[in-house]
PDB file of C-alpha atoms in Angstrom:
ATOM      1  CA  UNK A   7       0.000   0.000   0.000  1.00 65.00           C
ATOM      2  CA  UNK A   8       1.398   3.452  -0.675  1.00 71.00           C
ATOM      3  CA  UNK A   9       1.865   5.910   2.508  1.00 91.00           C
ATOM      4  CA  UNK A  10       0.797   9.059   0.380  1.00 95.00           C
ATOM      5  CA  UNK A  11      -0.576   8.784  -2.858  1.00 96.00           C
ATOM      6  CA  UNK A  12      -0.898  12.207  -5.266  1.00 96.00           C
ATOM      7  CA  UNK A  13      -2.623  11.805  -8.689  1.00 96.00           C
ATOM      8  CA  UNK A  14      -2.323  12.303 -11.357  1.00 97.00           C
ATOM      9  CA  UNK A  15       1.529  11.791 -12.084  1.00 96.00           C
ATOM     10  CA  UNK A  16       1.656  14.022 -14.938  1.00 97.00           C
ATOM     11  CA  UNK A  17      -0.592  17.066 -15.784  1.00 97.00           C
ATOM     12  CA  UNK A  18      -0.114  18.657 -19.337  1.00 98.00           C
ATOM     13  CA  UNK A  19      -2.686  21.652 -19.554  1.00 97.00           C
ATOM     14  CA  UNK A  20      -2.911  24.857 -21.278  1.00 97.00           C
ATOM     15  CA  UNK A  21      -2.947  28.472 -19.803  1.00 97.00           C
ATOM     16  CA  UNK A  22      -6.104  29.385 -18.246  1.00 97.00           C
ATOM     17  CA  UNK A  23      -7.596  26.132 -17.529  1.00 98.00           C
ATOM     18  CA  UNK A  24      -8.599  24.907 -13.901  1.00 98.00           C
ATOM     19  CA  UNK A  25      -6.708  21.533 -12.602  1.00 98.00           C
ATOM     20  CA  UNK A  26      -6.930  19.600  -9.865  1.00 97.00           C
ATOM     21  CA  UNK A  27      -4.261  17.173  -7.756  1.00 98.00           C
ATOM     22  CA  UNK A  28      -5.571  14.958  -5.400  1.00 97.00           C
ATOM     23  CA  UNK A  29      -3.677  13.612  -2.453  1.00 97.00           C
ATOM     24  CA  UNK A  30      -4.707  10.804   0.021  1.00 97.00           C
ATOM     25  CA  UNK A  31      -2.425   9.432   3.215  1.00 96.00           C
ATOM     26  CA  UNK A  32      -3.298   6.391   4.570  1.00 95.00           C
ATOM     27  CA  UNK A  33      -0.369   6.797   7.853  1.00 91.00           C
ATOM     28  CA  UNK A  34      -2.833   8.168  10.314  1.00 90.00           C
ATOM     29  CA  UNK A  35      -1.534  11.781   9.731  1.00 88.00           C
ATOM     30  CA  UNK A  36      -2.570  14.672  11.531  1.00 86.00           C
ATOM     31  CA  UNK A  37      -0.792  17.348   8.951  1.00 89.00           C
ATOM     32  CA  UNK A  38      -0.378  17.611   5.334  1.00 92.00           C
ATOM     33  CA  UNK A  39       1.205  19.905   3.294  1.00 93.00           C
ATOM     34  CA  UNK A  40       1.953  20.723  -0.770  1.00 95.00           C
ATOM     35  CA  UNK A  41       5.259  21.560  -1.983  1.00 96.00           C
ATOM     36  CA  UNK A  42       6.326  22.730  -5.003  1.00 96.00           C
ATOM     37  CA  UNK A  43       9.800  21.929  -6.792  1.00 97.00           C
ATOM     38  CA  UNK A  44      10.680  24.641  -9.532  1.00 95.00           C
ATOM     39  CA  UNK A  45      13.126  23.759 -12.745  1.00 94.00           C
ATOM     40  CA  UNK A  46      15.589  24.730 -10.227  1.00 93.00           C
ATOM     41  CA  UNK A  47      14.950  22.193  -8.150  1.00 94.00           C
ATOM     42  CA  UNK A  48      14.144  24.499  -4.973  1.00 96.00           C
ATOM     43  CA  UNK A  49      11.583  22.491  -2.605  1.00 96.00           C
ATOM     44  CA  UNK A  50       9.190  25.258  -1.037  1.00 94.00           C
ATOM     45  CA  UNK A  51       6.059  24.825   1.086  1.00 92.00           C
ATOM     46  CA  UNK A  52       2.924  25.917   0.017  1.00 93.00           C
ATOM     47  CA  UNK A  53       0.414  24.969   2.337  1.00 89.00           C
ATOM     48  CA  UNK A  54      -0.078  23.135   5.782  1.00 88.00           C
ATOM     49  CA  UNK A  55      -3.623  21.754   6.604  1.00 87.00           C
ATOM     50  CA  UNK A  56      -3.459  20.367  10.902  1.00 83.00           C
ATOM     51  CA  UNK A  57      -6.950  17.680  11.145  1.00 79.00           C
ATOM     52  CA  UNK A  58      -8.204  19.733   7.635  1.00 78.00           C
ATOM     53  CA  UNK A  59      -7.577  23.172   9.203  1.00 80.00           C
ATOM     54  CA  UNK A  60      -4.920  25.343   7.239  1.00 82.00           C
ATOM     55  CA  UNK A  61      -2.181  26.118   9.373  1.00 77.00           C
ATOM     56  CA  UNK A  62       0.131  27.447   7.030  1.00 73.00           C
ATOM     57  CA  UNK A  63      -0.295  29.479   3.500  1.00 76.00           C
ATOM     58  CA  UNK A  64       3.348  30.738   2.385  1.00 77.00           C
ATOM     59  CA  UNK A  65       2.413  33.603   0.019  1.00 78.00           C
ATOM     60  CA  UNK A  66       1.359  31.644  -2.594  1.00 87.00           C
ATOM     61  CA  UNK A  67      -1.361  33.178  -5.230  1.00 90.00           C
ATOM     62  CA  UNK A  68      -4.817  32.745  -4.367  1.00 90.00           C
ATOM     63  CA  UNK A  69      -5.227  30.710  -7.751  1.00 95.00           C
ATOM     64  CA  UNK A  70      -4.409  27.866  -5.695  1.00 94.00           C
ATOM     65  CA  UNK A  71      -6.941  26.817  -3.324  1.00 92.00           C
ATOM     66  CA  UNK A  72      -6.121  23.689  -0.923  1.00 91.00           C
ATOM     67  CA  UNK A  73      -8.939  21.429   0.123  1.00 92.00           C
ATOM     68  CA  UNK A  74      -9.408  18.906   2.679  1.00 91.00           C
ATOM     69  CA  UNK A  75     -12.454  17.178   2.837  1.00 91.00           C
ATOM     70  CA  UNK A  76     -10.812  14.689   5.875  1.00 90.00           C
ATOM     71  CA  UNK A  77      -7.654  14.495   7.404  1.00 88.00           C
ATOM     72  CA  UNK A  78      -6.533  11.845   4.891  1.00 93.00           C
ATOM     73  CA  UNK A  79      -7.058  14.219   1.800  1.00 95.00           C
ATOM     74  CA  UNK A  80      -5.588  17.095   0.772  1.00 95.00           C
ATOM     75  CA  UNK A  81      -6.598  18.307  -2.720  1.00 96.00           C
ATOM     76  CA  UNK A  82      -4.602  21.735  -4.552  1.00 96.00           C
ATOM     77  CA  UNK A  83      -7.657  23.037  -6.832  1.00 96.00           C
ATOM     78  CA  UNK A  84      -5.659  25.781  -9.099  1.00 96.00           C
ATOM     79  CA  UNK A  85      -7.455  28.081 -11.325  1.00 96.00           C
ATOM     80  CA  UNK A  86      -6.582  30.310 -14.391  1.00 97.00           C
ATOM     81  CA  UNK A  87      -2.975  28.171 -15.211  1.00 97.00           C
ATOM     82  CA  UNK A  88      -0.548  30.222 -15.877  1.00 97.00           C
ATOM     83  CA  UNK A  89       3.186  29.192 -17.827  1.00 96.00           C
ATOM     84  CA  UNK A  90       4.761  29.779 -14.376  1.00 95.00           C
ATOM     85  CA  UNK A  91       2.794  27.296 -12.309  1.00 96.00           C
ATOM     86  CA  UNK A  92       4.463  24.533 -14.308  1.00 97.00           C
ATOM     87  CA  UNK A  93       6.593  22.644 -11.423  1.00 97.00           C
ATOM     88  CA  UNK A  94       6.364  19.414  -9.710  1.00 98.00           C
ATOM     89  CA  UNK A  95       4.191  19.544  -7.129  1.00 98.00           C
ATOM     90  CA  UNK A  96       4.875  16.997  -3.991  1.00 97.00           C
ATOM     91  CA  UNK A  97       1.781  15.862  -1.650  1.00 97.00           C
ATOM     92  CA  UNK A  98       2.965  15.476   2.300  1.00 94.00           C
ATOM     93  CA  UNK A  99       2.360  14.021   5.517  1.00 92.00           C
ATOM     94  CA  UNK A 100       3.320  13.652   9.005  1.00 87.00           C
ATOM     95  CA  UNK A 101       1.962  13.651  12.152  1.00 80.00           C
ATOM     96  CA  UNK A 102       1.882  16.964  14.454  1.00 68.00           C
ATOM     97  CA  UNK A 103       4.560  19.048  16.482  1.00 57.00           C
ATOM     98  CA  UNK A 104       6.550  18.433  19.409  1.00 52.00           C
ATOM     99  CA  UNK A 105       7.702  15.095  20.212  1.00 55.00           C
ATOM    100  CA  UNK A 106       5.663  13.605  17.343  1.00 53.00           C
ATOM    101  CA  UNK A 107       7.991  15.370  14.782  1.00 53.00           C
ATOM    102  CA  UNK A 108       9.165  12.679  12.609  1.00 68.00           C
ATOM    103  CA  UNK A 109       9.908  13.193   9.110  1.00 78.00           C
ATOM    104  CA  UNK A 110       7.396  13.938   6.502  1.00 85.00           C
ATOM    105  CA  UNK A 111       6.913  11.528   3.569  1.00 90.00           C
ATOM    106  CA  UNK A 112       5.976  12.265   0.586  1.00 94.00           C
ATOM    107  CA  UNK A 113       3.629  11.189  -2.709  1.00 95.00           C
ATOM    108  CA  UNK A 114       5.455  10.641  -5.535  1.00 95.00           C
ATOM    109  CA  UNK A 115       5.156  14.494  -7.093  1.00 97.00           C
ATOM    110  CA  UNK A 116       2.297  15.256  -9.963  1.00 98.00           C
ATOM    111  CA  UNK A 117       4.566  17.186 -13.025  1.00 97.00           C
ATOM    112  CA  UNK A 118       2.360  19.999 -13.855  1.00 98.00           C
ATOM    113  CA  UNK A 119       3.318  21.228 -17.486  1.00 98.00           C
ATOM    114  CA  UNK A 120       1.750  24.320 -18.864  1.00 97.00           C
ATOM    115  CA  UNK A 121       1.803  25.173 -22.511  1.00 97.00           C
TER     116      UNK A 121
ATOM    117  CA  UNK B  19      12.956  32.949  10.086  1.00 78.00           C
ATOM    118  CA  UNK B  20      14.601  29.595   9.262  1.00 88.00           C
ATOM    119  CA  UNK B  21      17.391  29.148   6.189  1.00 95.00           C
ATOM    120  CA  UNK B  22      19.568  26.279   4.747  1.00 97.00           C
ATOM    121  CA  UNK B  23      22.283  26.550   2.487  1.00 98.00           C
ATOM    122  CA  UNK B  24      23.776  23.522   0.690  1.00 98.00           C
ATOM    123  CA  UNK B  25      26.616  25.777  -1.257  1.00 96.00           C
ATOM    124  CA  UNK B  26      27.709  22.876  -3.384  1.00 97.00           C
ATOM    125  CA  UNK B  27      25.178  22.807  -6.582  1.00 97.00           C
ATOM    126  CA  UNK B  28      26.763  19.894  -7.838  1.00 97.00           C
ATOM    127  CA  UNK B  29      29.570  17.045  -7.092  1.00 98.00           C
ATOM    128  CA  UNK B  30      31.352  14.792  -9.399  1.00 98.00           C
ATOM    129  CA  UNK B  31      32.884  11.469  -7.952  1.00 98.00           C
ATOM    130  CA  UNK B  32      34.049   8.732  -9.629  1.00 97.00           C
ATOM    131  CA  UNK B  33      33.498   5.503  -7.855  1.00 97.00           C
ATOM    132  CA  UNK B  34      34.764   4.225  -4.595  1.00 97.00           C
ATOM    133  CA  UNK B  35      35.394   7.813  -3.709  1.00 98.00           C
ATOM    134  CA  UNK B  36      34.462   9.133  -0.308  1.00 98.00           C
ATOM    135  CA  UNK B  37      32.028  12.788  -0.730  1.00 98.00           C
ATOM    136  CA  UNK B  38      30.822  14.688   1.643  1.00 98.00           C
ATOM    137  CA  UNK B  39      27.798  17.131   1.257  1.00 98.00           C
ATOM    138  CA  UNK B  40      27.899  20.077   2.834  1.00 98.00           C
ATOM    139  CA  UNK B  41      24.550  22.048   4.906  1.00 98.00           C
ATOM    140  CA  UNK B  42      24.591  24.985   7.402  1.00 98.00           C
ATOM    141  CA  UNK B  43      21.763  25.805   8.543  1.00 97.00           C
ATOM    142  CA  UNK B  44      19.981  29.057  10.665  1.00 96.00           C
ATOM    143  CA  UNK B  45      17.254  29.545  13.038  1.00 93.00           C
ATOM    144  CA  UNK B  46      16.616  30.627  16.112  1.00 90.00           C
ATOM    145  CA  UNK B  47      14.588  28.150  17.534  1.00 88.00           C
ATOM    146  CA  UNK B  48      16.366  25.737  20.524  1.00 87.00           C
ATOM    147  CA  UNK B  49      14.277  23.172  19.628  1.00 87.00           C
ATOM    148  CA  UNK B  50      14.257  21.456  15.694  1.00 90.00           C
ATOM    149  CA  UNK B  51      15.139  18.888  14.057  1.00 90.00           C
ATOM    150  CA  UNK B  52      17.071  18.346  11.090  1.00 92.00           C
ATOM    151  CA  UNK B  53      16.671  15.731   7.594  1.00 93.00           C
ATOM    152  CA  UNK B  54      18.144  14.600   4.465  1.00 96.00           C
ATOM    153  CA  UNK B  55      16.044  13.662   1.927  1.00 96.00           C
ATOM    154  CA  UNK B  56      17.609  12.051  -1.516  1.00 97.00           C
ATOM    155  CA  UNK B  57      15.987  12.547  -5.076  1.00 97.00           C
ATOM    156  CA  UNK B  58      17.275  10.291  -7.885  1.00 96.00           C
ATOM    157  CA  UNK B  59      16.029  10.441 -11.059  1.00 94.00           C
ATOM    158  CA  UNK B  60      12.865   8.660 -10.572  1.00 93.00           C
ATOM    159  CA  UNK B  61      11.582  12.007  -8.877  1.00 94.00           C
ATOM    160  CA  UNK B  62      10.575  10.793  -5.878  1.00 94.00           C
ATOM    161  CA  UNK B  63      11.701  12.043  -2.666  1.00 95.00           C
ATOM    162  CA  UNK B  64      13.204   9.406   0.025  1.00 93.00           C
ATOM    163  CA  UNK B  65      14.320  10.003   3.660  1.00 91.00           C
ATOM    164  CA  UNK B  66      17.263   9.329   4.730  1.00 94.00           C
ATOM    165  CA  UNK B  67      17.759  10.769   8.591  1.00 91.00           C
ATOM    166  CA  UNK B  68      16.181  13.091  10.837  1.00 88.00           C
ATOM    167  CA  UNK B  69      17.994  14.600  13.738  1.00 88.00           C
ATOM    168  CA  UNK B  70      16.814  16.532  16.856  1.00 87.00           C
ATOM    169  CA  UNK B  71      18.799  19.726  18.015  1.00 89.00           C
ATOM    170  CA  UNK B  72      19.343  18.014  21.346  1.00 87.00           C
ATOM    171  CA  UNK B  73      21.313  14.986  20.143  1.00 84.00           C
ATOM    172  CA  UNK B  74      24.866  15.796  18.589  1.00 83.00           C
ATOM    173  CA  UNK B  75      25.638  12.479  18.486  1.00 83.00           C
ATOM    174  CA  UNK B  76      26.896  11.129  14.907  1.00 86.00           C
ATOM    175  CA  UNK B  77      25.539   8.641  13.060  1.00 87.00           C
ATOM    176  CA  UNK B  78      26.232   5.958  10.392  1.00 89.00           C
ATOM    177  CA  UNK B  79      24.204   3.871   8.605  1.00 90.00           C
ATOM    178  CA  UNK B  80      26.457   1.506   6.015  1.00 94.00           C
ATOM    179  CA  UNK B  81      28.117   3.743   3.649  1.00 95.00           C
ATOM    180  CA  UNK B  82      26.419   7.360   4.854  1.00 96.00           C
ATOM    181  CA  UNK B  83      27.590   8.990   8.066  1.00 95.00           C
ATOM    182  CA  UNK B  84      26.539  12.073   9.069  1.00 95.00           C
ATOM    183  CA  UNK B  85      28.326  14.477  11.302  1.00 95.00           C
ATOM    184  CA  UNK B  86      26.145  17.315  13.395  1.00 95.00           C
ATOM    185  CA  UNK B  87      27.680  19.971  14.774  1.00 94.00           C
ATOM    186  CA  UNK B  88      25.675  22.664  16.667  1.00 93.00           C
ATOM    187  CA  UNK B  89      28.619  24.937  17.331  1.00 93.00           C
ATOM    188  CA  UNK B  90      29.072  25.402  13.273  1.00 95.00           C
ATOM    189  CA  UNK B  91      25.312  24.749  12.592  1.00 96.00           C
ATOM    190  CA  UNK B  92      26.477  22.507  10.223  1.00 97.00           C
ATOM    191  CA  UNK B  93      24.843  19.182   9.404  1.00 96.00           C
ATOM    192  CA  UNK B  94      27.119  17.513   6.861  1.00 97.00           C
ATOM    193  CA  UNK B  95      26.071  14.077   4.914  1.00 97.00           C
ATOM    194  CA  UNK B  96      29.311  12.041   3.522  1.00 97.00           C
ATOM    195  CA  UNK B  97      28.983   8.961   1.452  1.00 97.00           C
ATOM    196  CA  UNK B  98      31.915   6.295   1.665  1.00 97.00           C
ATOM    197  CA  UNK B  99      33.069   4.074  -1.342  1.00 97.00           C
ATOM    198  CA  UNK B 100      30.484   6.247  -3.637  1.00 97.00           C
ATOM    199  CA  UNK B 101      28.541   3.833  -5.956  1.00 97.00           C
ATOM    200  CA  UNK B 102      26.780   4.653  -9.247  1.00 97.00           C
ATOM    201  CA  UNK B 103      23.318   4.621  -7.470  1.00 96.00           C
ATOM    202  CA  UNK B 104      24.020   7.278  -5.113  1.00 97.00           C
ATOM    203  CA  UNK B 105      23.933   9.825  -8.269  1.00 98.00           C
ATOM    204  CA  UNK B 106      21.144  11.878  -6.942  1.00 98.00           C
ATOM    205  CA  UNK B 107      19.526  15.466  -5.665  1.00 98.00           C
ATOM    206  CA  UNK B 108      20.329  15.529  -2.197  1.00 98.00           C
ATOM    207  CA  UNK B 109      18.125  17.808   0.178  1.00 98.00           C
ATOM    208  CA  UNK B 110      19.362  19.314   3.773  1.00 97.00           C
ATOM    209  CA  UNK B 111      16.057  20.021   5.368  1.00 95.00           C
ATOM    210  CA  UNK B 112      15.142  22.016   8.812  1.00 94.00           C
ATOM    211  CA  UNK B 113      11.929  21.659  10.935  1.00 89.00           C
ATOM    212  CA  UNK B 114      10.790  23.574  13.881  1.00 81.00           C
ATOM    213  CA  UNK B 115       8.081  22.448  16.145  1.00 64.00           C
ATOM    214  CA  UNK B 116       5.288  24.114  15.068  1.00 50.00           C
ATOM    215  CA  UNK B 117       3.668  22.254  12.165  1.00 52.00           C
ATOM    216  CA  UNK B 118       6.796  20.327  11.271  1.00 72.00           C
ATOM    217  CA  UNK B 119       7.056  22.240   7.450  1.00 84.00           C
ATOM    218  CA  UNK B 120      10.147  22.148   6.015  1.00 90.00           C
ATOM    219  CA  UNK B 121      12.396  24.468   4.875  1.00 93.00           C
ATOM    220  CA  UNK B 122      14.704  22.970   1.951  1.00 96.00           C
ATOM    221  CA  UNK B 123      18.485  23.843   1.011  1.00 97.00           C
ATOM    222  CA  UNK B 124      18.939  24.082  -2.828  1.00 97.00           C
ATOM    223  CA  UNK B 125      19.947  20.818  -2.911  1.00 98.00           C
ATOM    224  CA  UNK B 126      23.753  19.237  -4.143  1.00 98.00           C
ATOM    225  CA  UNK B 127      22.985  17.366  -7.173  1.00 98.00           C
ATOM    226  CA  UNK B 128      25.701  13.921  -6.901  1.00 98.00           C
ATOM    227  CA  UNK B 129      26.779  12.301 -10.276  1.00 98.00           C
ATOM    228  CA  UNK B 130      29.149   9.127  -9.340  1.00 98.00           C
ATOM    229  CA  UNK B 131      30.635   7.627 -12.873  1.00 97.00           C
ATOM    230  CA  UNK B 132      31.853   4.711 -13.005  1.00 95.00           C
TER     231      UNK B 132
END
């Protein structure tokens, strides 16, 4: 069974559509987070969502909307694509804070292309 | 505000040669923990360690040893008798307490040849 599972894998859209990744942990997780990887390589956080309350939103464009129906889910909704948004984006878990801080582990990353 | 600099972008080993990856890292929490996470090619990210800021003491795991030292805030990652599969993105990572996010170095991009 996979810990955290993102889909789709790849995502191949054009400019000003609306796209959707879904992510689903099946560890128990209290948190879970997005993070996006540019053609740099540079690993940033986007979001946080604590038991599918947001806990942290690093100035990212409200375009992208995080949704958490349960604390297993995490969905990014992102609307109006733009060429800059292309990135791999990498689905998170791990449980919550103090003692319980163990490392996070991560989907396998959706590749989000825009043309 | 936390940082993490990996200054070496890239490395190139051949094999059976020791490396050692570089991180520093700032904050000004007391209390956090430290990672490495590897990328190879596949894309996927895998953990390799996680450290607390109370425990300096070193660790090795078969080839990779790594070597904390709070007085430097360094967190260094070195790879003995470097194989072809180690060629990878590797990832010096911080975490403070509250909601465990992670803040990322650039990242040291290995290529081992044979």
């Amino acid at each position: 069974d996979t810990a955290v599972s993102q889909t789709p894998k790849y995502l191949v859209t054009q400019m000003g559509n609306d796209k959707s990744i879904k992510c689903e942990q099946n560890l128990g997780h209290d948190t879970m987070y997005w993070y996006k990887q540019d053609s740099k390589k540079f690993l940033k956080i986007m979001f946080s969502y604590n038991n599918k309350e947001l806990i942290i939103n690093e100035t990212v464009p409200n375009r992208f909307s995080p949704k958490s129906p349960d604390k297993a889910h995490l969905n990014l909704h992102i609307n109006s694509l733009e060429l800059g948004d292309s990135a791999v984006y990498f689905c998170a878990s791990s449980p919550y804070g103090g003692d319980k801080n163990t490392e996070a582990f991560f989907g396998q990353g959706t590749r989000l292309t825009v043309v | 505000a936390q940082k993490v600099t990996q200054a070496q972008t890239e490395i190139s080993v051949v094999e059976k040669e020791d490396v050692t990856l570089d991180c520093v890292y700032e904050t000004r929490d007391t209390t956090y923990y430290l990672f490495w996470y590897k990328q190879p090619p596949s894309g996927e990210l895998v953990f390799l360690i996680r450290r607390n800021s109370f425990d300096e003491q070193n660790e090795i795991s078969g080839r990779y040893s790594w070597n904390f030292q709070k007085s430097t805030s360094s967190f260094n990652f070195t790879i003995t008798a470097s194989q072809v599969v180690d060629s990878a993105v590797y990832f010096c990572a911080l975490s403070e307490n509250a909601g465990n996010m992670l803040t990322f170095g650039g990242g040291t991009r290995l290529m081992v040849k044979p």
